Structure formats: structure tokens, C-alpha cells
Amino acid sequence: SLPAKLINGGIAGLIGVTCVFPIDLAKTRLQNQQNGQRMYTSMSDCLIKTIRSEGYFGMYRGAAVNLTLVTPEKAIKLAANDFFRHHLSKDGKKLTLLREMLAGCGAGTCQVIVTTPMEMLKIQLQDAGRIAAQKKLMAAQAQLSSPSAAGAAEPAVERRTTATQITRELLRSKGIAGLYKGLGATLLRDVPFSIVYFPLFANLNKLGQKDPNVKAPFYVSFLSGCVAGSTAAVAVNPCDVIKTRLQSLQRGVNEDTYSGILDCAKKIWQKEGPMAFLKGAYCRALVIAPLFGIAQVVYFIGIAEFLLDMLPKHRA
């Protein structure tokens, strides 16, 4: 049933995000830093420096936004894929690869309704610590080079903004369109991701089915979700780098601004080289693999069906 699909997708999203959010934060910060002002050399370096400067909970900046909106996002994504697969297989025949890809395309398109504002807000909160740390470093360097200017170079104390404050400001200044900045880049990332992910998962999962009419064991669904998720994540990472850069409202010292997808891609290629499009790729793979592995296990086990079945008994 649709309620069960939505609940399953929501539970899967909550569990997955809680487990992998610090890695996602590292991914955002690595993707946003440009060659002139590199604060972090790797995922582990980023997480260690984040804990030292912002504390353990600094790794979860922006998690509240994700945990709030990941439920509808994952629910829409998984339910939409099922919906399109169902309607594309009305003739009762096995779905062709093309139709599986079309179903994934439909799912990816539907989810951006929630994904774009969620990512927009999350990125501002995740990257705020990097920008603050960069300002402190610049002030320290200025103090060493010119001790007399130490007072002038000392940075102001960082004021932590909340998702609510950012939302109000965007709505006041730009309207609802402000929350959907980077919509085109989000589509460019999520539609190809779903086109790769869902057919790959479905076919990997089938390999573990002894009987076509019986679900694959949960560990097969988990591993299939991990492999399909990490493969799709790395495949679309260049689009994710562009999306992250476009959705960042605050810039570090001497960092480029971008007018659109093509301008962003061009400047990254010219100033940072082609390998810059793979920034954070392994982080993204580490985030997406367990996230979708957990999602598929929860979704296919059907926790929601069990809970919904228990409701009438409890009332009785």
C-alpha cells in the first residue's frame, strides 16, 4: 500500500542519514574548497579538524534539516519508482532495461521537489564551519606576517545560523525560487543517478532470488543497494560537485562565484583541472552505499506493513 511505502522510505532515510551524515559533511566541504584555499587534504583530515574546532556535534551540522526532509524525499523516490515500474509493466511482461531506466528517470524527477530545498539548506550549514575556519587561518597568517595588525586581522566570532533563519531570509529576498537555487543541477545529478541505480539494483537483487516469486534474502538486498548506490554515486559525482558549488551562498576568501551550470563547469575545468570533478567521490560512495543498502533492506522487509498490521490488533 502507498502508506506502507511512504513509511518504509521514511524509516530507511532516517536510519541511513543518522549513520552516514559526518561523511556527507566531509564530502560537501571537500567539494567546495578550491585549490587556492585548501583547508582539508582528505575525508579523515576534514573530520578530525572539524571535531577539534567545532566539537563532536560539529560533524552533524545540518543534520536536522536532513532528518526532517529525508523522510518525504526517500519515500517519494522509492514509491515513485515502484509506481512507474508498475505502470510500465501493465502488459505483465518483464520490464526491459529501457523501461527500468524510464522508471528510475521518473523517480529522480519526482524527488527533486524535496531534494533541492533540503540540499540547499543542508549545504549552507555544513559548509559554514569550513568558511569560519578559513577566516581564522587567514587572520592567524596575517598576525604572523604583521603583528601590529593583529587586532585588525582578528576575525569576528562566528554566528551560527539555523535552517529556519536561512529559509526566512531566502523567502524574504528571493521568494520560493530562493529555496530552489540549483534545481537544474539537482535534476542533472538525481535523474541520471536514478537511471543507473534502480535498474542496477533490481538486476543485482534478482541474482539472489532462488524463486522469482520469493523476495531475495535481506543481505542480498543490502549488498545490492550498496553496490548499485556507490556505482551510481561515483558516476554522477561531477554533477554533484557542480550542484554543491552552485547551491553554496557563502564563499571563502578568493573563491569563484558561478552564474550557472556551464559557467561552473568551465571554471572548475580551467582552474582546477578535470580531477576536481571527482572531489568527494569516495565520500559520496561511502555515504550512498550504506544509505541505499539500509533503505532497500527496510523497504523490502516491509517494517511498515508489520506496524500497520499491528494497529487493528492493538485497538482490538
Tab-separated table of C-alpha atoms in Angstrom:
chain	number	residue	atom	x	y	z
A	1	SER	CA	0.000	0.000	0.000
A	2	LEU	CA	1.073	3.615	-0.522
A	3	PRO	CA	1.145	4.455	3.235
A	4	ALA	CA	3.407	1.446	3.837
A	5	LYS	CA	5.736	2.529	1.036
A	6	LEU	CA	5.957	6.044	2.446
A	7	ILE	CA	6.624	4.815	5.991
A	8	ASN	CA	9.249	2.323	4.809
A	9	GLY	CA	11.011	5.001	2.775
A	10	GLY	CA	10.932	7.410	5.705
A	11	ILE	CA	12.300	4.909	8.239
A	12	ALA	CA	15.043	3.905	5.825
A	13	GLY	CA	16.034	7.520	5.266
A	14	LEU	CA	16.191	8.361	8.975
A	15	ILE	CA	18.351	5.344	9.833
A	16	GLY	CA	20.673	5.868	6.876
A	17	VAL	CA	21.227	9.605	7.387
A	18	THR	CA	21.979	9.183	11.096
A	19	CYS	CA	24.686	6.634	10.283
A	20	VAL	CA	26.493	8.443	7.471
A	21	PHE	CA	25.923	12.183	7.954
A	22	PRO	CA	29.510	13.052	9.103
A	23	ILE	CA	30.870	11.575	5.864
A	24	ASP	CA	28.357	13.657	3.896
A	25	LEU	CA	29.572	16.781	5.708
A	26	ALA	CA	33.153	15.948	4.733
A	27	LYS	CA	32.035	15.451	1.129
A	28	THR	CA	30.423	18.903	0.989
A	29	ARG	CA	33.469	20.641	2.462
A	30	LEU	CA	35.918	18.816	0.180
A	31	GLN	CA	33.835	19.646	-2.900
A	32	ASN	CA	33.522	23.328	-2.009
A	33	GLN	CA	37.177	24.070	-1.275
A	34	GLN	CA	39.120	25.426	-4.210
A	35	ASN	CA	42.798	24.963	-4.948
A	36	GLY	CA	43.904	28.358	-3.641
A	37	GLN	CA	42.418	27.819	-0.171
A	38	ARG	CA	42.560	24.123	0.701
A	39	MET	CA	41.625	23.505	4.324
A	40	TYR	CA	41.399	19.702	4.170
A	41	THR	CA	43.508	17.077	2.435
A	42	SER	CA	41.147	14.097	2.836
A	43	MET	CA	37.934	12.885	4.452
A	44	SER	CA	39.680	11.802	7.661
A	45	ASP	CA	41.611	15.095	7.859
A	46	CYS	CA	38.347	17.015	7.441
A	47	LEU	CA	36.560	15.072	10.185
A	48	ILE	CA	39.489	15.349	12.627
A	49	LYS	CA	39.784	19.116	12.101
A	50	THR	CA	36.008	19.513	12.394
A	51	ILE	CA	35.960	17.716	15.761
A	52	ARG	CA	38.908	19.789	17.038
A	53	SER	CA	37.426	23.149	16.042
A	54	GLU	CA	33.671	22.539	16.338
A	55	GLY	CA	33.340	19.562	18.661
A	56	TYR	CA	31.818	16.154	18.017
A	57	PHE	CA	28.415	17.584	17.131
A	58	GLY	CA	30.072	19.837	14.567
A	59	MET	CA	30.061	16.792	12.302
A	60	TYR	CA	26.248	16.891	12.413
A	61	ARG	CA	25.729	20.498	11.351
A	62	GLY	CA	22.753	20.459	9.003
A	63	ALA	CA	21.616	17.026	10.138
A	64	ALA	CA	18.314	18.372	11.490
A	65	VAL	CA	17.333	19.586	8.014
A	66	ASN	CA	18.262	16.255	6.500
A	67	LEU	CA	16.438	14.230	9.143
A	68	THR	CA	13.333	16.382	8.719
A	69	LEU	CA	13.150	16.224	4.936
A	70	VAL	CA	14.808	12.885	4.149
A	71	THR	CA	11.599	11.050	5.090
A	72	PRO	CA	9.478	12.582	2.308
A	73	GLU	CA	12.458	12.548	-0.076
A	74	LYS	CA	13.222	8.822	0.244
A	75	ALA	CA	9.527	7.971	0.417
A	76	ILE	CA	8.843	9.831	-2.838
A	77	LYS	CA	11.888	8.307	-4.553
A	78	LEU	CA	11.123	4.672	-3.676
A	79	ALA	CA	7.341	4.936	-4.066
A	80	ALA	CA	7.651	6.792	-7.391
A	81	ASN	CA	9.990	4.130	-8.766
A	82	ASP	CA	7.508	1.404	-7.789
A	83	PHE	CA	4.653	3.427	-9.313
A	84	PHE	CA	6.408	3.873	-12.654
A	85	ARG	CA	7.601	0.252	-12.747
A	86	HIS	CA	4.037	-0.921	-12.099
A	87	HIS	CA	2.542	1.207	-14.885
A	88	LEU	CA	5.319	0.395	-17.331
A	89	SER	CA	4.738	-3.357	-16.857
A	90	LYS	CA	0.963	-3.424	-17.297
A	91	ASP	CA	1.250	-5.990	-20.061
A	92	GLY	CA	2.511	-8.475	-17.450
A	93	LYS	CA	5.845	-8.911	-19.182
A	94	LYS	CA	9.227	-8.500	-17.548
A	95	LEU	CA	10.455	-4.896	-17.621
A	96	THR	CA	13.044	-4.216	-20.286
A	97	LEU	CA	16.195	-2.319	-19.336
A	98	LEU	CA	14.874	0.759	-21.141
A	99	ARG	CA	11.642	0.712	-19.126
A	100	GLU	CA	13.567	0.194	-15.897
A	101	MET	CA	15.624	3.267	-16.777
A	102	LEU	CA	12.467	5.248	-17.569
A	103	ALA	CA	11.026	4.299	-14.173
A	104	GLY	CA	14.228	5.467	-12.497
A	105	CYS	CA	14.115	8.699	-14.501
A	106	GLY	CA	10.571	9.338	-13.265
A	107	ALA	CA	11.592	8.664	-9.650
A	108	GLY	CA	14.581	11.007	-9.865
A	109	THR	CA	12.454	13.773	-11.368
A	110	CYS	CA	9.783	13.481	-8.658
A	111	GLN	CA	12.184	13.562	-5.724
A	112	VAL	CA	13.764	16.948	-6.580
A	113	ILE	CA	10.618	18.637	-5.218
A	114	VAL	CA	12.001	17.871	-1.759
A	115	THR	CA	15.683	17.242	-2.525
A	116	THR	CA	16.529	20.721	-3.854
A	117	PRO	CA	15.476	22.800	-0.813
A	118	MET	CA	16.808	20.115	1.541
A	119	GLU	CA	20.252	20.126	-0.104
A	120	MET	CA	20.209	23.911	-0.391
A	121	LEU	CA	19.767	24.391	3.363
A	122	LYS	CA	21.996	21.484	4.345
A	123	ILE	CA	24.946	22.739	2.291
A	124	GLN	CA	24.865	26.205	3.917
A	125	LEU	CA	25.029	24.682	7.401
A	126	GLN	CA	27.622	22.038	6.500
A	127	ASP	CA	30.000	24.496	4.839
A	128	ALA	CA	29.726	27.281	7.423
A	129	GLY	CA	32.413	25.675	9.600
A	130	ARG	CA	34.862	25.489	6.689
A	131	ILE	CA	34.443	29.173	5.863
A	132	ALA	CA	34.817	30.180	9.528
A	133	ALA	CA	37.967	28.027	9.885
A	134	GLN	CA	39.405	29.572	6.725
A	135	LYS	CA	38.876	33.108	8.080
A	136	LYS	CA	40.604	32.168	11.333
A	137	LEU	CA	43.551	30.724	9.413
A	138	MET	CA	43.855	33.859	7.274
A	139	ALA	CA	43.776	36.017	10.416
A	140	ALA	CA	46.490	33.892	12.066
A	141	GLN	CA	48.675	34.174	8.956
A	142	ALA	CA	48.167	37.934	8.882
A	143	GLN	CA	49.142	38.168	12.563
A	144	LEU	CA	52.383	36.253	11.915
A	145	SER	CA	53.319	38.429	8.951
A	146	SER	CA	52.327	41.698	10.635
A	147	PRO	CA	51.991	41.560	14.459
A	148	SER	CA	50.968	45.247	14.574
A	149	ALA	CA	47.873	44.412	12.528
A	150	ALA	CA	46.851	41.523	14.793
A	151	GLY	CA	43.894	43.340	16.294
A	152	ALA	CA	42.538	44.388	12.902
A	153	ALA	CA	43.015	40.920	11.460
A	154	GLU	CA	41.266	39.115	14.302
A	155	PRO	CA	38.052	37.573	12.944
A	156	ALA	CA	34.643	38.131	14.473
A	157	VAL	CA	33.125	35.329	16.483
A	158	GLU	CA	31.177	33.016	14.187
A	159	ARG	CA	27.454	33.414	14.496
A	160	ARG	CA	25.765	30.097	13.864
A	161	THR	CA	22.723	30.481	11.669
A	162	THR	CA	19.882	27.995	11.634
A	163	ALA	CA	17.965	26.457	8.759
A	164	THR	CA	14.915	28.473	9.796
A	165	GLN	CA	16.849	31.755	9.591
A	166	ILE	CA	18.255	30.876	6.162
A	167	THR	CA	14.799	29.872	4.921
A	168	ARG	CA	13.202	33.116	6.121
A	169	GLU	CA	15.939	35.205	4.536
A	170	LEU	CA	15.689	33.379	1.197
A	171	LEU	CA	11.897	33.631	1.148
A	172	ARG	CA	12.066	37.329	2.035
A	173	SER	CA	14.693	38.223	-0.563
A	174	LYS	CA	14.035	35.796	-3.423
A	175	GLY	CA	10.723	34.092	-2.714
A	176	ILE	CA	10.213	30.353	-3.122
A	177	ALA	CA	12.713	30.368	-6.022
A	178	GLY	CA	15.471	31.044	-3.474
A	179	LEU	CA	14.984	27.586	-1.973
A	180	TYR	CA	15.175	26.033	-5.435
A	181	LYS	CA	18.506	27.503	-6.445
A	182	GLY	CA	20.437	24.800	-8.274
A	183	LEU	CA	17.273	22.957	-9.359
A	184	GLY	CA	18.710	22.293	-12.814
A	185	ALA	CA	21.952	20.915	-11.345
A	186	THR	CA	19.958	18.767	-8.902
A	187	LEU	CA	17.980	17.285	-11.795
A	188	LEU	CA	21.228	16.789	-13.698
A	189	ARG	CA	22.518	14.728	-10.763
A	190	ASP	CA	19.431	12.881	-9.493
A	191	VAL	CA	17.838	11.805	-12.774
A	192	PRO	CA	20.990	10.041	-14.105
A	193	PHE	CA	21.589	8.636	-10.610
A	194	SER	CA	18.151	7.019	-10.553
A	195	ILE	CA	18.522	5.813	-14.144
A	196	VAL	CA	21.705	3.957	-13.131
A	197	TYR	CA	20.701	2.948	-9.597
A	198	PHE	CA	17.255	1.373	-9.886
A	199	PRO	CA	17.871	-0.945	-12.880
A	200	LEU	CA	21.251	-1.986	-11.446
A	201	PHE	CA	19.738	-2.707	-8.026
A	202	ALA	CA	16.798	-4.648	-9.500
A	203	ASN	CA	19.070	-6.872	-11.589
A	204	LEU	CA	21.610	-7.456	-8.794
A	205	ASN	CA	18.800	-8.283	-6.389
A	206	LYS	CA	17.370	-10.828	-8.839
A	207	LEU	CA	20.652	-12.735	-8.751
A	208	GLY	CA	19.935	-13.592	-5.111
A	209	GLN	CA	16.386	-14.810	-5.723
A	210	LYS	CA	16.068	-18.570	-5.841
A	211	ASP	CA	12.439	-18.212	-6.885
A	212	PRO	CA	11.116	-15.236	-8.929
A	213	ASN	CA	8.034	-15.127	-6.687
A	214	VAL	CA	10.014	-15.024	-3.413
A	215	LYS	CA	11.906	-11.990	-2.123
A	216	ALA	CA	15.686	-12.143	-2.017
A	217	PRO	CA	17.261	-12.516	1.467
A	218	PHE	CA	17.749	-9.220	3.299
A	219	TYR	CA	21.545	-9.380	2.993
A	220	VAL	CA	21.231	-9.654	-0.803
A	221	SER	CA	19.022	-6.541	-0.849
A	222	PHE	CA	21.536	-4.740	1.383
A	223	LEU	CA	24.571	-5.648	-0.741
A	224	SER	CA	22.681	-4.885	-3.968
A	225	GLY	CA	21.714	-1.475	-2.604
A	226	CYS	CA	25.309	-0.787	-1.547
A	227	VAL	CA	26.839	-1.765	-4.893
A	228	ALA	CA	24.208	-0.030	-7.008
A	229	GLY	CA	24.270	3.087	-4.812
A	230	SER	CA	28.041	3.521	-4.766
A	231	THR	CA	28.290	2.867	-8.542
A	232	ALA	CA	25.611	5.429	-9.359
A	233	ALA	CA	27.079	7.932	-6.870
A	234	VAL	CA	30.542	7.894	-8.445
A	235	ALA	CA	29.051	8.020	-11.955
A	236	VAL	CA	27.229	11.302	-11.271
A	237	ASN	CA	29.808	12.886	-8.938
A	238	PRO	CA	30.804	15.603	-11.450
A	239	CYS	CA	27.171	16.775	-11.421
A	240	ASP	CA	27.184	16.687	-7.613
A	241	VAL	CA	30.295	18.898	-7.460
A	242	ILE	CA	28.614	21.449	-9.754
A	243	LYS	CA	25.383	21.306	-7.718
A	244	THR	CA	27.234	21.820	-4.430
A	245	ARG	CA	29.156	24.827	-5.774
A	246	LEU	CA	26.024	26.437	-7.247
A	247	GLN	CA	23.976	25.999	-4.073
A	248	SER	CA	26.613	27.476	-1.744
A	249	LEU	CA	25.551	31.020	-0.838
A	250	GLN	CA	28.724	31.886	1.127
A	251	ARG	CA	32.207	31.774	-0.385
A	252	GLY	CA	35.607	31.524	1.187
A	253	VAL	CA	38.410	34.013	0.551
A	254	ASN	CA	39.261	34.389	-3.170
A	255	GLU	CA	36.826	31.633	-4.183
A	256	ASP	CA	34.978	31.798	-7.500
A	257	THR	CA	31.284	32.536	-7.945
A	258	TYR	CA	29.256	30.982	-10.751
A	259	SER	CA	26.394	32.176	-12.934
A	260	GLY	CA	25.125	28.756	-13.976
A	261	ILE	CA	25.901	25.115	-14.728
A	262	LEU	CA	28.053	25.750	-17.805
A	263	ASP	CA	29.950	28.638	-16.191
A	264	CYS	CA	30.643	26.489	-13.124
A	265	ALA	CA	31.825	23.501	-15.176
A	266	LYS	CA	34.046	25.732	-17.312
A	267	LYS	CA	35.737	27.469	-14.363
A	268	ILE	CA	36.330	24.213	-12.498
A	269	TRP	CA	37.873	22.632	-15.605
A	270	GLN	CA	40.111	25.628	-16.369
A	271	LYS	CA	41.253	26.491	-12.825
A	272	GLU	CA	41.239	23.172	-11.009
A	273	GLY	CA	41.525	20.573	-13.760
A	274	PRO	CA	39.301	17.607	-14.681
A	275	MET	CA	40.112	15.692	-11.489
A	276	ALA	CA	38.266	18.376	-9.497
A	277	PHE	CA	35.007	16.852	-10.752
A	278	LEU	CA	35.832	13.771	-8.687
A	279	LYS	CA	36.258	15.704	-5.425
A	280	GLY	CA	34.444	13.911	-2.637
A	281	ALA	CA	33.644	10.920	-4.881
A	282	TYR	CA	34.799	8.307	-2.373
A	283	CYS	CA	32.976	10.160	0.422
A	284	ARG	CA	29.812	10.175	-1.644
A	285	ALA	CA	30.201	6.466	-2.363
A	286	LEU	CA	30.658	5.805	1.365
A	287	VAL	CA	27.509	7.829	2.095
A	288	ILE	CA	25.275	6.424	-0.609
A	289	ALA	CA	26.283	2.749	-0.299
A	290	PRO	CA	25.011	2.132	3.267
A	291	LEU	CA	22.232	4.715	2.844
A	292	PHE	CA	20.628	2.841	-0.018
A	293	GLY	CA	21.606	-0.549	1.352
A	294	ILE	CA	19.711	0.230	4.554
A	295	ALA	CA	16.879	1.797	2.550
A	296	GLN	CA	16.363	-1.302	0.453
A	297	VAL	CA	16.508	-3.651	3.449
A	298	VAL	CA	13.882	-1.642	5.336
A	299	TYR	CA	11.804	-1.222	2.196
A	300	PHE	CA	11.874	-4.870	1.198
A	301	ILE	CA	11.493	-6.289	4.701
A	302	GLY	CA	8.384	-4.144	4.990
A	303	ILE	CA	8.587	-2.771	8.533
A	304	ALA	CA	5.634	-0.508	7.773
A	305	GLU	CA	3.417	-3.441	6.771
A	306	PHE	CA	4.138	-5.069	10.130
A	307	LEU	CA	3.341	-1.849	12.024
A	308	LEU	CA	0.163	-1.215	10.051
A	309	ASP	CA	-0.971	-4.808	10.556
A	310	MET	CA	-0.469	-4.438	14.316
A	311	LEU	CA	-2.654	-1.337	14.597
A	312	PRO	CA	-6.056	-3.102	14.309
A	313	LYS	CA	-4.921	-5.808	16.769
A	314	HIS	CA	-3.759	-3.182	19.250
A	315	ARG	CA	-7.028	-1.301	19.010
A	316	ALA	CA	-8.975	-4.554	19.429
